[in-house]
PDB file of C-alpha atoms in Angstrom:
ATOM      1  CA  MET Y   1      48.606  -3.847   1.408  1.00 69.00           C
ATOM      2  CA  GLN Y   2      51.434  -5.631   3.191  1.00 82.00           C
ATOM      3  CA  THR Y   3      50.772  -6.807   6.751  1.00 84.00           C
ATOM      4  CA  LEU Y   4      53.890  -7.417   8.819  1.00 81.00           C
ATOM      5  CA  THR Y   5      54.372  -9.833  11.696  1.00 79.00           C
ATOM      6  CA  THR Y   6      54.978  -8.666  15.246  1.00 78.00           C
ATOM      7  CA  GLU Y   7      58.676  -9.475  14.877  1.00 84.00           C
ATOM      8  CA  GLU Y   8      59.029  -7.600  11.563  1.00 85.00           C
ATOM      9  CA  THR Y   9      57.257  -4.555  13.025  1.00 82.00           C
ATOM     10  CA  GLN Y  10      59.404  -4.608  16.163  1.00 79.00           C
ATOM     11  CA  LYS Y  11      62.562  -4.756  14.007  1.00 82.00           C
ATOM     12  CA  ILE Y  12      61.487  -1.580  12.180  1.00 81.00           C
ATOM     13  CA  LEU Y  13      60.792   0.160  15.509  1.00 78.00           C
ATOM     14  CA  ASP Y  14      64.172  -0.979  16.895  1.00 78.00           C
ATOM     15  CA  ASP Y  15      65.926   0.389  13.802  1.00 78.00           C
ATOM     16  CA  MET Y  16      64.071   3.693  14.228  1.00 75.00           C
ATOM     17  CA  THR Y  17      65.260   3.969  17.821  1.00 73.00           C
ATOM     18  CA  ILE Y  18      68.862   3.537  16.648  1.00 71.00           C
ATOM     19  CA  ASN Y  19      68.459   6.037  13.789  1.00 72.00           C
ATOM     20  CA  PHE Y  20      66.742   8.690  15.930  1.00 73.00           C
ATOM     21  CA  ASN Y  21      69.323   8.521  18.736  1.00 70.00           C
ATOM     22  CA  HIS Y  22      72.160  10.739  17.669  1.00 65.00           C
ATOM     23  CA  GLY Y  23      73.126  14.298  18.543  1.00 65.00           C
ATOM     24  CA  GLY Y  24      72.423  13.696  22.226  1.00 68.00           C
ATOM     25  CA  ARG Y  25      68.766  12.696  21.728  1.00 71.00           C
ATOM     26  CA  LYS Y  26      67.192   9.744  23.531  1.00 78.00           C
ATOM     27  CA  ILE Y  27      64.122   8.493  21.660  1.00 81.00           C
ATOM     28  CA  THR Y  28      62.749   5.022  22.384  1.00 79.00           C
ATOM     29  CA  VAL Y  29      60.170   3.407  20.117  1.00 78.00           C
ATOM     30  CA  PRO Y  30      57.982   2.008  21.514  1.00 79.00           C
ATOM     31  CA  PRO Y  31      58.291   4.027  24.744  1.00 85.00           C
ATOM     32  CA  PRO Y  32      58.771   2.589  28.252  1.00 90.00           C
ATOM     33  CA  ILE Y  33      55.048   3.062  29.061  1.00 94.00           C
ATOM     34  CA  PHE Y  34      54.243   0.681  26.191  1.00 92.00           C
ATOM     35  CA  VAL Y  35      56.349  -1.966  27.920  1.00 92.00           C
ATOM     36  CA  ALA Y  36      54.955  -1.112  31.383  1.00 94.00           C
ATOM     37  CA  MET Y  37      51.398  -1.619  30.100  1.00 96.00           C
ATOM     38  CA  LYS Y  38      52.471  -5.052  28.740  1.00 95.00           C
ATOM     39  CA  ALA Y  39      51.358  -4.013  25.268  1.00 95.00           C
ATOM     40  CA  GLU Y  40      51.834  -6.391  22.364  1.00 94.00           C
ATOM     41  CA  ILE Y  41      51.761  -5.469  18.691  1.00 94.00           C
ATOM     42  CA  LEU Y  42      49.491  -8.006  17.007  1.00 94.00           C
ATOM     43  CA  SER Y  43      49.777  -6.698  13.447  1.00 93.00           C
ATOM     44  CA  TYR Y  44      50.887  -3.753  11.339  1.00 93.00           C
ATOM     45  CA  THR Y  45      49.614  -3.012   7.850  1.00 95.00           C
ATOM     46  CA  LYS Y  46      52.210  -0.801   6.189  1.00 93.00           C
ATOM     47  CA  GLY Y  47      51.186   2.827   6.133  1.00 93.00           C
ATOM     48  CA  LYS Y  48      47.622   2.064   7.232  1.00 97.00           C
ATOM     49  CA  SER Y  49      47.013   0.516  10.653  1.00 97.00           C
ATOM     50  CA  ILE Y  50      48.383  -1.170  13.736  1.00 96.00           C
ATOM     51  CA  THR Y  51      46.651  -3.505  16.186  1.00 97.00           C
ATOM     52  CA  VAL Y  52      47.900  -3.661  19.778  1.00 96.00           C
ATOM     53  CA  SER Y  53      46.638  -5.709  22.751  1.00 97.00           C
ATOM     54  CA  PHE Y  54      46.726  -4.654  26.410  1.00 97.00           C
ATOM     55  CA  PRO Y  55      45.923  -6.803  29.443  1.00 97.00           C
ATOM     56  CA  VAL Y  56      43.675  -5.012  31.946  1.00 97.00           C
ATOM     57  CA  SER Y  57      45.065  -5.250  35.490  1.00 96.00           C
ATOM     58  CA  GLU Y  58      43.739  -4.175  38.871  1.00 95.00           C
ATOM     59  CA  GLU Y  59      46.435  -1.469  39.119  1.00 95.00           C
ATOM     60  CA  GLN Y  60      44.760   0.297  36.183  1.00 96.00           C
ATOM     61  CA  THR Y  61      41.316   0.642  37.766  1.00 94.00           C
ATOM     62  CA  ASN Y  62      39.185   3.529  38.938  1.00 94.00           C
ATOM     63  CA  PRO Y  63      37.185   3.462  42.219  1.00 94.00           C
ATOM     64  CA  MET Y  64      34.487   1.325  40.536  1.00 93.00           C
ATOM     65  CA  GLY Y  65      37.006  -1.373  39.616  1.00 93.00           C
ATOM     66  CA  MET Y  66      36.971  -0.642  35.893  1.00 95.00           C
ATOM     67  CA  MET Y  67      39.899   0.446  33.682  1.00 97.00           C
ATOM     68  CA  GLN Y  68      40.496   4.124  34.463  1.00 96.00           C
ATOM     69  CA  GLY Y  69      39.807   6.581  31.629  1.00 96.00           C
ATOM     70  CA  GLY Y  70      43.368   7.886  31.623  1.00 97.00           C
ATOM     71  CA  VAL Y  71      44.700   4.362  31.178  1.00 97.00           C
ATOM     72  CA  ILE Y  72      42.295   3.864  28.274  1.00 98.00           C
ATOM     73  CA  ALA Y  73      43.716   7.092  26.804  1.00 98.00           C
ATOM     74  CA  ALA Y  74      47.241   5.743  27.350  1.00 98.00           C
ATOM     75  CA  ALA Y  75      46.318   2.547  25.486  1.00 98.00           C
ATOM     76  CA  PHE Y  76      45.117   4.582  22.504  1.00 98.00           C
ATOM     77  CA  ASP Y  77      48.253   6.747  22.683  1.00 97.00           C
ATOM     78  CA  ASN Y  78      50.391   3.588  22.762  1.00 96.00           C
ATOM     79  CA  ALA Y  79      48.824   2.494  19.473  1.00 97.00           C
ATOM     80  CA  PHE Y  80      48.742   5.920  17.775  1.00 97.00           C
ATOM     81  CA  GLY Y  81      52.364   6.678  18.707  1.00 94.00           C
ATOM     82  CA  PRO Y  82      54.130   3.679  17.163  1.00 93.00           C
ATOM     83  CA  LEU Y  83      51.866   3.869  14.094  1.00 95.00           C
ATOM     84  CA  SER Y  84      52.695   7.553  13.614  1.00 95.00           C
ATOM     85  CA  TYR Y  85      56.436   6.831  13.780  1.00 91.00           C
ATOM     86  CA  LEU Y  86      56.068   3.968  11.302  1.00 92.00           C
ATOM     87  CA  VAL Y  87      54.078   6.137   8.869  1.00 94.00           C
ATOM     88  CA  ALA Y  88      56.038   9.399   9.231  1.00 93.00           C
ATOM     89  CA  LYS Y  89      59.455   7.744   9.595  1.00 88.00           C
ATOM     90  CA  ARG Y  90      60.171  10.585  12.017  1.00 87.00           C
ATOM     91  CA  PRO Y  91      59.292  11.354  15.622  1.00 89.00           C
ATOM     92  CA  THR Y  92      55.821  12.816  16.176  1.00 93.00           C
ATOM     93  CA  THR Y  93      53.965  14.433  19.037  1.00 95.00           C
ATOM     94  CA  THR Y  94      50.261  14.466  19.847  1.00 96.00           C
ATOM     95  CA  ILE Y  95      48.407  17.704  19.089  1.00 97.00           C
ATOM     96  CA  ASP Y  96      45.075  16.500  20.464  1.00 98.00           C
ATOM     97  CA  MET Y  97      43.178  13.323  21.225  1.00 98.00           C
ATOM     98  CA  ASN Y  98      39.436  12.884  21.684  1.00 98.00           C
ATOM     99  CA  ILE Y  99      38.040   9.753  23.306  1.00 98.00           C
ATOM    100  CA  GLN Y 100      34.500   8.446  23.493  1.00 98.00           C
ATOM    101  CA  TYR Y 101      33.985   5.943  26.316  1.00 97.00           C
ATOM    102  CA  ILE Y 102      31.289   3.475  25.251  1.00 97.00           C
ATOM    103  CA  ARG Y 103      31.235   0.963  28.122  1.00 96.00           C
ATOM    104  CA  GLY Y 104      33.269  -0.042  31.159  1.00 95.00           C
ATOM    105  CA  VAL Y 105      36.426  -2.095  30.718  1.00 95.00           C
ATOM    106  CA  ALA Y 106      36.670  -4.945  33.223  1.00 94.00           C
ATOM    107  CA  VAL Y 107      39.814  -6.304  34.875  1.00 94.00           C
ATOM    108  CA  GLY Y 108      41.205  -9.638  33.720  1.00 94.00           C
ATOM    109  CA  GLN Y 109      40.569  -9.250  30.015  1.00 95.00           C
ATOM    110  CA  LYS Y 110      42.719  -8.155  27.118  1.00 97.00           C
ATOM    111  CA  VAL Y 111      41.611  -5.167  25.121  1.00 98.00           C
ATOM    112  CA  ILE Y 112      42.508  -4.752  21.472  1.00 98.00           C
ATOM    113  CA  VAL Y 113      43.204  -1.284  20.074  1.00 98.00           C
ATOM    114  CA  LYS Y 114      43.244  -0.842  16.316  1.00 98.00           C
ATOM    115  CA  ALA Y 115      44.607   2.512  15.140  1.00 98.00           C
ATOM    116  CA  SER Y 116      44.252   3.593  11.517  1.00 98.00           C
ATOM    117  CA  VAL Y 117      45.622   6.480   9.473  1.00 98.00           C
ATOM    118  CA  GLU Y 118      42.801   8.541   7.983  1.00 98.00           C
ATOM    119  CA  ALA Y 119      44.980  11.273   6.446  1.00 98.00           C
ATOM    120  CA  LYS Y 120      48.658  12.197   6.296  1.00 97.00           C
ATOM    121  CA  GLY Y 121      49.909  15.579   5.231  1.00 95.00           C
ATOM    122  CA  PHE Y 122      53.337  17.151   5.100  1.00 95.00           C
ATOM    123  CA  SER Y 123      53.367  18.055   8.797  1.00 97.00           C
ATOM    124  CA  THR Y 124      50.405  16.252  10.415  1.00 98.00           C
ATOM    125  CA  ILE Y 125      48.725  12.865  10.602  1.00 98.00           C
ATOM    126  CA  HIS Y 126      45.066  12.283  11.487  1.00 98.00           C
ATOM    127  CA  MET Y 127      44.208   8.876  12.989  1.00 98.00           C
ATOM    128  CA  VAL Y 128      41.207   7.103  14.427  1.00 98.00           C
ATOM    129  CA  GLY Y 129      41.060   4.140  16.752  1.00 98.00           C
ATOM    130  CA  GLU Y 130      38.761   1.593  18.319  1.00 98.00           C
ATOM    131  CA  MET Y 131      39.181  -0.363  21.548  1.00 98.00           C
ATOM    132  CA  ARG Y 132      37.379  -3.700  21.617  1.00 98.00           C
ATOM    133  CA  THR Y 133      37.204  -6.799  23.776  1.00 97.00           C
ATOM    134  CA  GLU Y 134      38.699 -10.049  22.492  1.00 95.00           C
ATOM    135  CA  LYS Y 135      35.088 -10.956  21.611  1.00 95.00           C
ATOM    136  CA  ASP Y 136      34.912  -7.805  19.423  1.00 97.00           C
ATOM    137  CA  LYS Y 137      32.625  -5.729  21.686  1.00 97.00           C
ATOM    138  CA  LEU Y 138      33.239  -1.984  21.228  1.00 98.00           C
ATOM    139  CA  LEU Y 139      34.573  -0.315  24.398  1.00 98.00           C
ATOM    140  CA  ALA Y 140      35.819   3.107  23.250  1.00 98.00           C
ATOM    141  CA  THR Y 141      36.744   5.113  20.170  1.00 98.00           C
ATOM    142  CA  ALA Y 142      39.310   7.858  19.682  1.00 98.00           C
ATOM    143  CA  ALA Y 143      40.606  10.337  17.136  1.00 98.00           C
ATOM    144  CA  THR Y 144      43.922  12.161  17.192  1.00 98.00           C
ATOM    145  CA  ASN Y 145      46.080  14.596  15.269  1.00 98.00           C
ATOM    146  CA  LEU Y 146      49.856  14.338  15.465  1.00 98.00           C
ATOM    147  CA  LEU Y 147      52.584  16.755  14.458  1.00 97.00           C
ATOM    148  CA  ILE Y 148      55.467  15.295  12.456  1.00 96.00           C
ATOM    149  CA  LEU Y 149      58.635  16.727  14.006  1.00 92.00           C
ATOM    150  CA  LYS Y 150      61.466  18.101  11.895  1.00 86.00           C
ATOM    151  CA  ILE Y 151      64.108  15.927  13.564  1.00 72.00           C
ATOM    152  CA  PRO Y 152      66.560  14.420  11.070  1.00 59.00           C
ATOM    153  CA  GLY Y 153      67.745  10.869  11.156  1.00 51.00           C
ATOM    154  CA  GLY Y 154      64.606   8.939  10.347  1.00 47.00           C
ATOM    155  CA  LEU Y 155      64.557   5.886   8.133  1.00 46.00           C
ATOM    156  CA  GLY Y 156      64.402   6.555   4.452  1.00 42.00           C
ATOM    157  CA  GLU Y 157      66.312   9.869   4.573  1.00 42.00           C
TER     158      GLU Y 157
END
């Protein structure tokens, strides 16, 4: 299994953005929310998994001062999305996502989300993910199914 560096992975995603943007479409990989959340791809194992870190800021908190559940969902989505594009070599869209919140996520730390492909079919991808602290404490888990879109222009066509 080949693991790529952050720079190598970003180059693939940049090339995808160029290849997907024709015929009036505007597709950006990774999306602007990925950048807004200050996400960083730590590693990508070709066809298998991606690991992404996210700093937890005060703007992301719920009334109890912990990372809000919707922001946790966005972190998972920001790992599942780029991985799905890398695996499918086409745009995808989320069919569903189920999250299990294990413990609160405090401000001032980085969380690490590892997303892995469990199964890939002709039109769908099933993935699972874990969110952990930098000290490897489990914070949340998620599972998702994504639809591979029939939009031409992906890499490898």
